[in-house]
C-alpha cells in the first residue's frame, strides 16, 4: 500500500488479522516531495495521485494492478490480473462521459512499460505541457500512452460516482453503462459515500464492506498474532545512511532491528518501516535506550560515524558490537565481517546460544 505517513502499527494490526487468510499488506512508503509530480486538476485529488506513474520504478513485479482508494472489490481479481493485454503496456476501462480512459483501475505490464520508458515519458509530458492537463495524471496517461492502451471490460471499473454529474447535465443515461454484478465498483468524483450525504448509488454497499467484522472476512480461518518475543539488534545512529541495512533486514526476518537515533530521523530511515521487523526510535529517551541495550543480543555499527560513548556502554555489557567491512572503515573493538551473509550467520549463533 503506497503511503507517506500511515503508522507501522496500523499495518501490523491489519497483517495480524490477514495472516489466517494467506494475504499480506505491504507498507510502501513514498514521499512525493522526492518524486516528480504534475498539475492536479480536481479539488478532491492531491498530487499523490501521480505516484501510480512511478510504480514500475518502485515495485518489482511482472504485473502491477493499481486501484484508487475509492474502489470496492466485490469478486476475485485473478481474471483481471491474468487478462491478455495483447502486447500493450497498460490496461484501462474507458470513461463513461469523456473521450479518455479512467486511471482509477490501472493494470501495468512491467516489461512493456519499461521497454517504452513510460515513466520518464510521463514526467517529460507533465513537465512540458502543464496547460494541456485538465484531469491530472489521467490526462498524462492518456496522452503519453495513446495507441498503447488495452481497453478493459467495464466490469473491472464500474463507474458509480458519475451519477450526480451525468444526471444533472443529461450527458448520457448512466444505466446504459453500469454493470449489475461488477468485479470492481468505483466511486468517481467528489460525491463519496463516506461523506455526510451523497447522491450516487452504492452508498449502502460501501458501508456494508466498511463495517464488516474481521471474523466475517477471515471466514472462520484462524487468525494468528505477532506477540511472541523476537531477538533484537540495536543500531544507534544520527545518520540516514546505514551500510547494507536492507540486505541484513531481509536476511534476518526473525530478528527485530531496533534503530535508535538521538535526532529526528529523515524519510529515508522512515522508509525502513515497511519491513515488519524494524522499529525506529527517534530522539530516543535515555530510559528507552537503556532498555534497548539491555534487551538486544548485539549492536550493529553500520553508520557513517559511530557514537563512541554508546559503543563503550554497549561493550561494557559483555555483548558484541558487529559491523561490515567497507572502504576506510576501522574499529578495533568490533567484530567485523566480510559480508552480510557471514554477519547474519554469526547473529544466528548468538540467538541459538
Tab-separated table of C-alpha atoms in Angstrom:
chain	number	residue	atom	x	y	z
A	1	UNK	CA	0.000	0.000	0.000
A	2	UNK	CA	1.605	3.254	-1.164
A	3	UNK	CA	1.558	5.903	1.571
A	4	UNK	CA	3.649	8.604	3.181
A	5	UNK	CA	2.590	8.682	6.817
A	6	UNK	CA	0.451	5.693	7.835
A	7	UNK	CA	1.940	4.360	11.130
A	8	UNK	CA	3.616	0.965	11.212
A	9	UNK	CA	1.203	-0.169	13.953
A	10	UNK	CA	-1.695	0.130	11.518
A	11	UNK	CA	-0.044	-2.281	9.084
A	12	UNK	CA	0.921	-4.642	11.922
A	13	UNK	CA	-2.683	-4.773	13.089
A	14	UNK	CA	-4.047	-5.394	9.596
A	15	UNK	CA	-1.483	-8.098	8.847
A	16	UNK	CA	-2.171	-9.926	12.105
A	17	UNK	CA	-5.791	-10.147	11.021
A	18	UNK	CA	-4.911	-11.097	7.450
A	19	UNK	CA	-2.474	-13.827	8.475
A	20	UNK	CA	-5.093	-16.554	8.596
A	21	UNK	CA	-6.214	-15.734	5.053
A	22	UNK	CA	-2.782	-16.152	3.454
A	23	UNK	CA	-2.685	-12.467	2.464
A	24	UNK	CA	-0.247	-9.686	3.404
A	25	UNK	CA	-0.428	-5.899	3.106
A	26	UNK	CA	2.951	-4.333	2.317
A	27	UNK	CA	3.862	-0.861	3.529
A	28	UNK	CA	5.300	1.084	0.573
A	29	UNK	CA	6.474	4.452	1.896
A	30	UNK	CA	6.589	7.041	-0.894
A	31	UNK	CA	7.389	10.728	-0.296
A	32	UNK	CA	6.026	12.805	-3.175
A	33	UNK	CA	8.430	15.617	-2.290
A	34	UNK	CA	11.120	13.479	-3.887
A	35	UNK	CA	9.099	12.354	-6.912
A	36	UNK	CA	8.290	14.483	-9.946
A	37	UNK	CA	4.568	15.274	-9.987
A	38	UNK	CA	2.407	17.314	-12.303
A	39	UNK	CA	-0.649	19.532	-12.225
A	40	UNK	CA	-3.618	18.394	-10.123
A	41	UNK	CA	-6.954	19.354	-11.656
A	42	UNK	CA	-9.562	18.257	-9.094
A	43	UNK	CA	-10.200	19.575	-5.573
A	44	UNK	CA	-10.743	16.089	-4.128
A	45	UNK	CA	-7.442	14.760	-5.551
A	46	UNK	CA	-3.896	15.638	-4.488
A	47	UNK	CA	-0.500	15.230	-6.117
A	48	UNK	CA	-0.150	11.757	-4.525
A	49	UNK	CA	-2.228	10.514	-7.453
A	50	UNK	CA	0.914	10.829	-9.597
A	51	UNK	CA	2.551	8.013	-7.618
A	52	UNK	CA	0.881	5.480	-9.940
A	53	UNK	CA	3.099	6.732	-12.787
A	54	UNK	CA	6.185	5.827	-10.727
A	55	UNK	CA	5.053	2.379	-9.531
A	56	UNK	CA	7.077	0.409	-12.131
A	57	UNK	CA	10.206	2.020	-10.678
A	58	UNK	CA	9.138	1.352	-7.082
A	59	UNK	CA	7.907	-2.245	-7.348
A	60	UNK	CA	9.386	-5.496	-8.609
A	61	UNK	CA	6.579	-7.443	-10.249
A	62	UNK	CA	5.711	-8.753	-13.684
A	63	UNK	CA	2.316	-7.071	-13.434
A	64	UNK	CA	1.127	-4.190	-11.283
A	65	UNK	CA	-2.539	-3.567	-10.537
A	66	UNK	CA	-3.237	-0.102	-9.169
A	67	UNK	CA	-6.607	0.624	-7.523
A	68	UNK	CA	-7.860	4.011	-6.352
A	69	UNK	CA	-8.800	4.147	-2.668
A	70	UNK	CA	-12.436	4.856	-3.622
A	71	UNK	CA	-12.964	1.415	-5.142
A	72	UNK	CA	-14.738	-1.642	-3.756
A	73	UNK	CA	-13.574	-5.081	-4.909
A	74	UNK	CA	-16.567	-7.421	-4.996
A	75	UNK	CA	-15.149	-10.500	-6.709
A	76	UNK	CA	-11.816	-12.203	-7.358
A	77	UNK	CA	-9.191	-10.058	-9.093
A	78	UNK	CA	-7.402	-13.015	-10.715
A	79	UNK	CA	-9.331	-12.741	-14.014
A	80	UNK	CA	-8.164	-9.130	-14.275
A	81	UNK	CA	-4.560	-9.882	-13.346
A	82	UNK	CA	-4.391	-12.643	-15.955
A	83	UNK	CA	-6.160	-10.792	-18.760
A	84	UNK	CA	-4.394	-10.657	-22.128
A	85	UNK	CA	-3.111	-7.108	-22.681
A	86	UNK	CA	-2.334	-8.016	-26.307
A	87	UNK	CA	1.208	-6.667	-26.107
A	88	UNK	CA	0.202	-3.287	-24.702
A	89	UNK	CA	1.875	-1.803	-21.600
A	90	UNK	CA	-1.358	-0.784	-19.830
A	91	UNK	CA	-4.977	-1.801	-19.496
A	92	UNK	CA	-7.771	0.608	-18.500
A	93	UNK	CA	-11.539	0.948	-18.730
A	94	UNK	CA	-12.952	3.763	-20.863
A	95	UNK	CA	-14.597	6.701	-19.125
A	96	UNK	CA	-18.362	6.919	-19.434
A	97	UNK	CA	-18.638	10.632	-20.119
A	98	UNK	CA	-15.366	11.830	-21.671
A	99	UNK	CA	-13.168	10.533	-24.511
A	100	UNK	CA	-10.378	9.091	-22.386
A	101	UNK	CA	-9.593	6.076	-20.200
A	102	UNK	CA	-10.058	6.114	-16.429
A	103	UNK	CA	-6.834	5.616	-14.455
A	104	UNK	CA	-8.507	4.595	-11.174
A	105	UNK	CA	-8.044	0.941	-12.133
A	106	UNK	CA	-4.730	0.583	-13.917
A	107	UNK	CA	-3.130	-2.699	-15.000
A	108	UNK	CA	0.553	-2.385	-15.962
A	109	UNK	CA	2.726	-4.883	-17.803
A	110	UNK	CA	6.123	-4.174	-16.269
A	111	UNK	CA	8.264	-5.376	-19.181
A	112	UNK	CA	6.349	-3.424	-21.819
A	113	UNK	CA	6.183	-0.307	-19.639
A	114	UNK	CA	9.930	-0.363	-19.019
A	115	UNK	CA	10.676	-1.149	-22.667
A	116	UNK	CA	8.837	2.016	-23.704
A	117	UNK	CA	10.281	4.055	-20.785
A	118	UNK	CA	6.804	5.311	-19.958
A	119	UNK	CA	7.558	6.751	-16.518
A	120	UNK	CA	10.127	9.109	-17.983
A	121	UNK	CA	7.861	9.942	-20.909
A	122	UNK	CA	5.063	10.813	-18.470
A	123	UNK	CA	7.431	13.027	-16.470
A	124	UNK	CA	8.535	14.781	-19.656
A	125	UNK	CA	4.927	15.346	-20.681
A	126	UNK	CA	3.618	16.884	-17.465
A	127	UNK	CA	6.792	18.963	-17.133
A	128	UNK	CA	6.413	20.473	-20.579
A	129	UNK	CA	2.632	20.533	-21.178
A	130	UNK	CA	1.046	21.735	-17.935
A	131	UNK	CA	-1.520	23.880	-19.734
A	132	UNK	CA	-2.875	20.784	-21.521
A	133	UNK	CA	-3.555	18.846	-18.307
A	134	UNK	CA	-7.245	19.105	-17.376
A	135	UNK	CA	-7.614	15.832	-15.492
A	136	UNK	CA	-4.375	15.355	-13.581
A	137	UNK	CA	-2.320	12.205	-14.089
A	138	UNK	CA	-5.199	10.668	-16.065
A	139	UNK	CA	-4.633	13.240	-18.810
A	140	UNK	CA	-0.927	12.398	-18.760
A	141	UNK	CA	-1.517	8.647	-19.064
A	142	UNK	CA	-3.988	9.047	-21.903
A	143	UNK	CA	-1.759	11.384	-23.888
A	144	UNK	CA	1.508	9.503	-23.374
A	145	UNK	CA	0.006	6.025	-23.824
A	146	UNK	CA	-2.248	6.896	-26.750
A	147	UNK	CA	-2.472	3.857	-29.029
A	148	UNK	CA	-0.870	1.646	-26.344
A	149	UNK	CA	-3.885	1.061	-24.079
A	150	UNK	CA	-5.746	-2.236	-23.931
A	151	UNK	CA	-9.394	-1.386	-23.259
A	152	UNK	CA	-10.678	-3.475	-20.356
A	153	UNK	CA	-14.290	-4.593	-19.795
A	154	UNK	CA	-16.458	-2.218	-17.736
A	155	UNK	CA	-16.863	-4.852	-15.017
A	156	UNK	CA	-13.324	-4.020	-13.850
A	157	UNK	CA	-14.111	-0.313	-13.320
A	158	UNK	CA	-17.849	0.191	-12.817
A	159	UNK	CA	-18.081	3.985	-12.505
A	160	UNK	CA	-20.809	4.635	-9.931
A	161	UNK	CA	-19.589	8.045	-8.822
A	162	UNK	CA	-20.553	9.818	-12.028
A	163	UNK	CA	-24.246	9.563	-11.225
A	164	UNK	CA	-24.709	13.143	-9.973
A	165	UNK	CA	-22.798	14.870	-12.776
A	166	UNK	CA	-24.343	12.863	-15.597
A	167	UNK	CA	-27.870	13.192	-14.220
A	168	UNK	CA	-27.545	16.939	-13.760
A	169	UNK	CA	-26.044	17.584	-17.179
A	170	UNK	CA	-28.119	14.969	-19.050
A	171	UNK	CA	-24.966	13.834	-20.850
A	172	UNK	CA	-25.742	10.118	-21.006
A	173	UNK	CA	-28.060	7.654	-19.287
A	174	UNK	CA	-25.712	6.097	-16.731
A	175	UNK	CA	-27.729	2.871	-16.513
A	176	UNK	CA	-26.712	2.117	-20.083
A	177	UNK	CA	-23.091	1.853	-18.936
A	178	UNK	CA	-23.155	0.337	-15.469
A	179	UNK	CA	-22.688	-3.374	-14.768
A	180	UNK	CA	-25.060	-5.140	-12.393
A	181	UNK	CA	-22.543	-7.530	-10.819
A	182	UNK	CA	-19.198	-5.806	-11.311
A	183	UNK	CA	-15.818	-7.045	-10.109
A	184	UNK	CA	-14.812	-3.501	-9.077
A	185	UNK	CA	-17.132	-0.601	-8.261
A	186	UNK	CA	-15.524	2.827	-8.474
A	187	UNK	CA	-16.887	5.912	-6.681
A	188	UNK	CA	-15.629	8.636	-9.001
A	189	UNK	CA	-15.847	12.420	-8.446
A	190	UNK	CA	-16.133	14.161	-5.065
A	191	UNK	CA	-19.538	12.537	-4.360
A	192	UNK	CA	-18.136	9.941	-1.935
A	193	UNK	CA	-20.292	7.530	0.074
A	194	UNK	CA	-18.368	8.253	3.302
A	195	UNK	CA	-19.454	11.918	3.292
A	196	UNK	CA	-22.342	13.046	5.484
A	197	UNK	CA	-24.555	12.997	2.390
A	198	UNK	CA	-24.005	11.606	-1.102
A	199	UNK	CA	-26.046	11.398	-4.276
A	200	UNK	CA	-24.782	8.412	-6.242
A	201	UNK	CA	-25.831	4.814	-5.799
A	202	UNK	CA	-23.804	2.258	-3.915
A	203	UNK	CA	-23.616	4.061	-0.566
A	204	UNK	CA	-25.135	1.121	1.322
A	205	UNK	CA	-22.710	-1.238	-0.355
A	206	UNK	CA	-19.678	0.860	0.631
A	207	UNK	CA	-20.754	0.980	4.278
A	208	UNK	CA	-21.520	-2.736	4.216
A	209	UNK	CA	-17.911	-3.511	3.326
A	210	UNK	CA	-16.544	-0.778	5.586
A	211	UNK	CA	-18.320	-2.238	8.627
A	212	UNK	CA	-17.546	-5.919	8.061
A	213	UNK	CA	-16.127	-7.651	11.120
A	214	UNK	CA	-12.763	-9.351	10.720
A	215	UNK	CA	-14.261	-12.646	11.847
A	216	UNK	CA	-16.529	-12.497	8.812
A	217	UNK	CA	-13.689	-11.551	6.487
A	218	UNK	CA	-11.489	-14.358	7.756
A	219	UNK	CA	-14.336	-16.823	7.115
A	220	UNK	CA	-13.540	-18.848	10.228
A	221	UNK	CA	-9.858	-19.183	9.392
A	222	UNK	CA	-7.639	-18.932	12.445
A	223	UNK	CA	-6.008	-15.520	12.829
A	224	UNK	CA	-2.528	-15.577	14.309
A	225	UNK	CA	-0.858	-12.962	16.473
A	226	UNK	CA	2.632	-11.486	16.477
A	227	UNK	CA	3.024	-11.479	20.252
A	228	UNK	CA	5.995	-13.810	20.546
A	229	UNK	CA	9.224	-12.042	21.626
A	230	UNK	CA	11.872	-11.612	18.942
A	231	UNK	CA	15.631	-11.347	19.473
A	232	UNK	CA	16.794	-7.839	18.636
A	233	UNK	CA	19.796	-5.978	17.256
A	234	UNK	CA	20.444	-2.378	18.281
A	235	UNK	CA	21.552	0.281	15.800
A	236	UNK	CA	22.366	3.712	17.225
A	237	UNK	CA	22.756	6.369	14.553
A	238	UNK	CA	22.350	10.043	13.790
A	239	UNK	CA	22.686	9.413	10.055
A	240	UNK	CA	20.286	8.147	7.387
A	241	UNK	CA	22.849	6.042	5.540
A	242	UNK	CA	23.205	2.568	7.053
A	243	UNK	CA	25.524	0.250	5.170
A	244	UNK	CA	23.675	-2.733	3.587
A	245	UNK	CA	20.869	-2.375	6.121
A	246	UNK	CA	18.091	-3.668	3.868
A	247	UNK	CA	20.127	-6.716	2.913
A	248	UNK	CA	20.504	-7.576	6.593
A	249	UNK	CA	16.857	-6.874	7.409
A	250	UNK	CA	15.641	-9.220	4.710
A	251	UNK	CA	18.259	-11.865	5.537
A	252	UNK	CA	17.193	-11.935	9.206
A	253	UNK	CA	13.376	-11.739	9.234
A	254	UNK	CA	13.258	-13.442	12.644
A	255	UNK	CA	15.300	-10.610	14.224
A	256	UNK	CA	13.953	-7.189	15.183
A	257	UNK	CA	16.131	-4.247	14.149
A	258	UNK	CA	15.834	-1.519	16.800
A	259	UNK	CA	17.076	1.722	15.222
A	260	UNK	CA	17.635	4.407	17.860
A	261	UNK	CA	18.507	7.982	16.883
A	262	UNK	CA	19.385	10.984	19.067
A	263	UNK	CA	17.714	13.234	16.458
A	264	UNK	CA	14.528	13.362	14.379
A	265	UNK	CA	15.018	10.889	11.545
A	266	UNK	CA	14.742	11.543	7.817
A	267	UNK	CA	12.229	9.990	5.459
A	268	UNK	CA	14.996	7.706	4.172
A	269	UNK	CA	15.063	5.936	7.526
A	270	UNK	CA	11.286	6.037	7.936
A	271	UNK	CA	11.000	4.035	4.722
A	272	UNK	CA	12.507	1.055	6.552
A	273	UNK	CA	9.244	0.755	8.490
A	274	UNK	CA	7.844	-1.128	5.521
A	275	UNK	CA	9.712	-4.099	6.982
A	276	UNK	CA	7.706	-5.628	9.859
A	277	UNK	CA	10.893	-6.456	11.797
A	278	UNK	CA	12.067	-2.832	12.056
A	279	UNK	CA	11.365	-0.371	14.864
A	280	UNK	CA	12.548	3.255	14.876
A	281	UNK	CA	13.036	5.374	17.995
A	282	UNK	CA	13.722	8.995	17.036
A	283	UNK	CA	15.033	11.467	19.657
A	284	UNK	CA	15.384	8.344	21.787
A	285	UNK	CA	14.872	8.831	25.519
A	286	UNK	CA	17.681	7.642	27.866
A	287	UNK	CA	15.455	5.065	29.561
A	288	UNK	CA	14.357	3.684	26.179
A	289	UNK	CA	17.969	3.397	25.038
A	290	UNK	CA	18.828	1.602	28.305
A	291	UNK	CA	16.072	-0.910	27.636
A	292	UNK	CA	17.165	-1.450	24.022
A	293	UNK	CA	20.751	-2.055	25.133
A	294	UNK	CA	19.598	-4.493	27.810
A	295	UNK	CA	17.247	-6.481	25.559
A	296	UNK	CA	19.363	-6.751	22.382
A	297	UNK	CA	21.743	-9.620	21.602
A	298	UNK	CA	24.235	-7.398	19.767
A	299	UNK	CA	24.779	-3.893	18.464
A	300	UNK	CA	25.315	-3.130	14.783
A	301	UNK	CA	27.589	-0.325	13.633
A	302	UNK	CA	26.522	0.461	10.073
A	303	UNK	CA	26.507	4.249	10.321
A	304	UNK	CA	28.734	6.790	8.621
A	305	UNK	CA	30.008	7.836	12.048
A	306	UNK	CA	29.658	5.859	15.265
A	307	UNK	CA	28.891	7.203	18.709
A	308	UNK	CA	31.891	6.227	20.836
A	309	UNK	CA	30.116	6.710	24.162
A	310	UNK	CA	27.196	4.454	23.251
A	311	UNK	CA	29.595	1.851	21.892
A	312	UNK	CA	31.571	1.862	25.163
A	313	UNK	CA	28.344	1.482	27.139
A	314	UNK	CA	27.335	-1.446	24.972
A	315	UNK	CA	30.672	-3.241	25.143
A	316	UNK	CA	30.579	-2.887	28.952
A	317	UNK	CA	27.593	-5.259	28.962
A	318	UNK	CA	29.789	-8.036	27.570
A	319	UNK	CA	27.744	-8.240	24.369
A	320	UNK	CA	29.397	-7.732	20.959
A	321	UNK	CA	29.330	-4.818	18.556
A	322	UNK	CA	29.221	-6.079	14.969
A	323	UNK	CA	29.952	-4.416	11.652
A	324	UNK	CA	30.662	-4.997	7.961
A	325	UNK	CA	33.839	-4.375	6.023
A	326	UNK	CA	33.693	-1.260	3.872
A	327	UNK	CA	36.270	1.164	2.384
A	328	UNK	CA	38.033	3.260	5.005
A	329	UNK	CA	36.285	1.585	7.948
A	330	UNK	CA	38.269	0.674	11.078
A	331	UNK	CA	37.259	-0.258	14.609
A	332	UNK	CA	39.447	-2.492	16.746
A	333	UNK	CA	36.748	-3.058	19.362
A	334	UNK	CA	34.194	-4.512	16.951
A	335	UNK	CA	33.797	-7.850	15.239
A	336	UNK	CA	33.916	-7.006	11.538
A	337	UNK	CA	32.519	-9.375	8.919
A	338	UNK	CA	33.380	-9.599	5.246
A	339	UNK	CA	29.753	-9.624	4.098
A	340	UNK	CA	26.184	-9.593	5.369
A	341	UNK	CA	25.830	-13.372	4.946
A	342	UNK	CA	28.629	-14.070	7.413
A	343	UNK	CA	27.327	-11.459	9.829
A	344	UNK	CA	23.853	-12.980	9.616
A	345	UNK	CA	25.206	-16.454	10.343
A	346	UNK	CA	27.008	-15.117	13.431
A	347	UNK	CA	23.813	-13.450	14.664
A	348	UNK	CA	22.095	-16.833	14.306
A	349	UNK	CA	24.694	-18.398	16.600
A	350	UNK	CA	24.082	-15.637	19.181
A	351	UNK	CA	20.347	-16.322	19.073
A	352	UNK	CA	20.741	-20.091	19.357
A	353	UNK	CA	23.373	-19.932	22.101
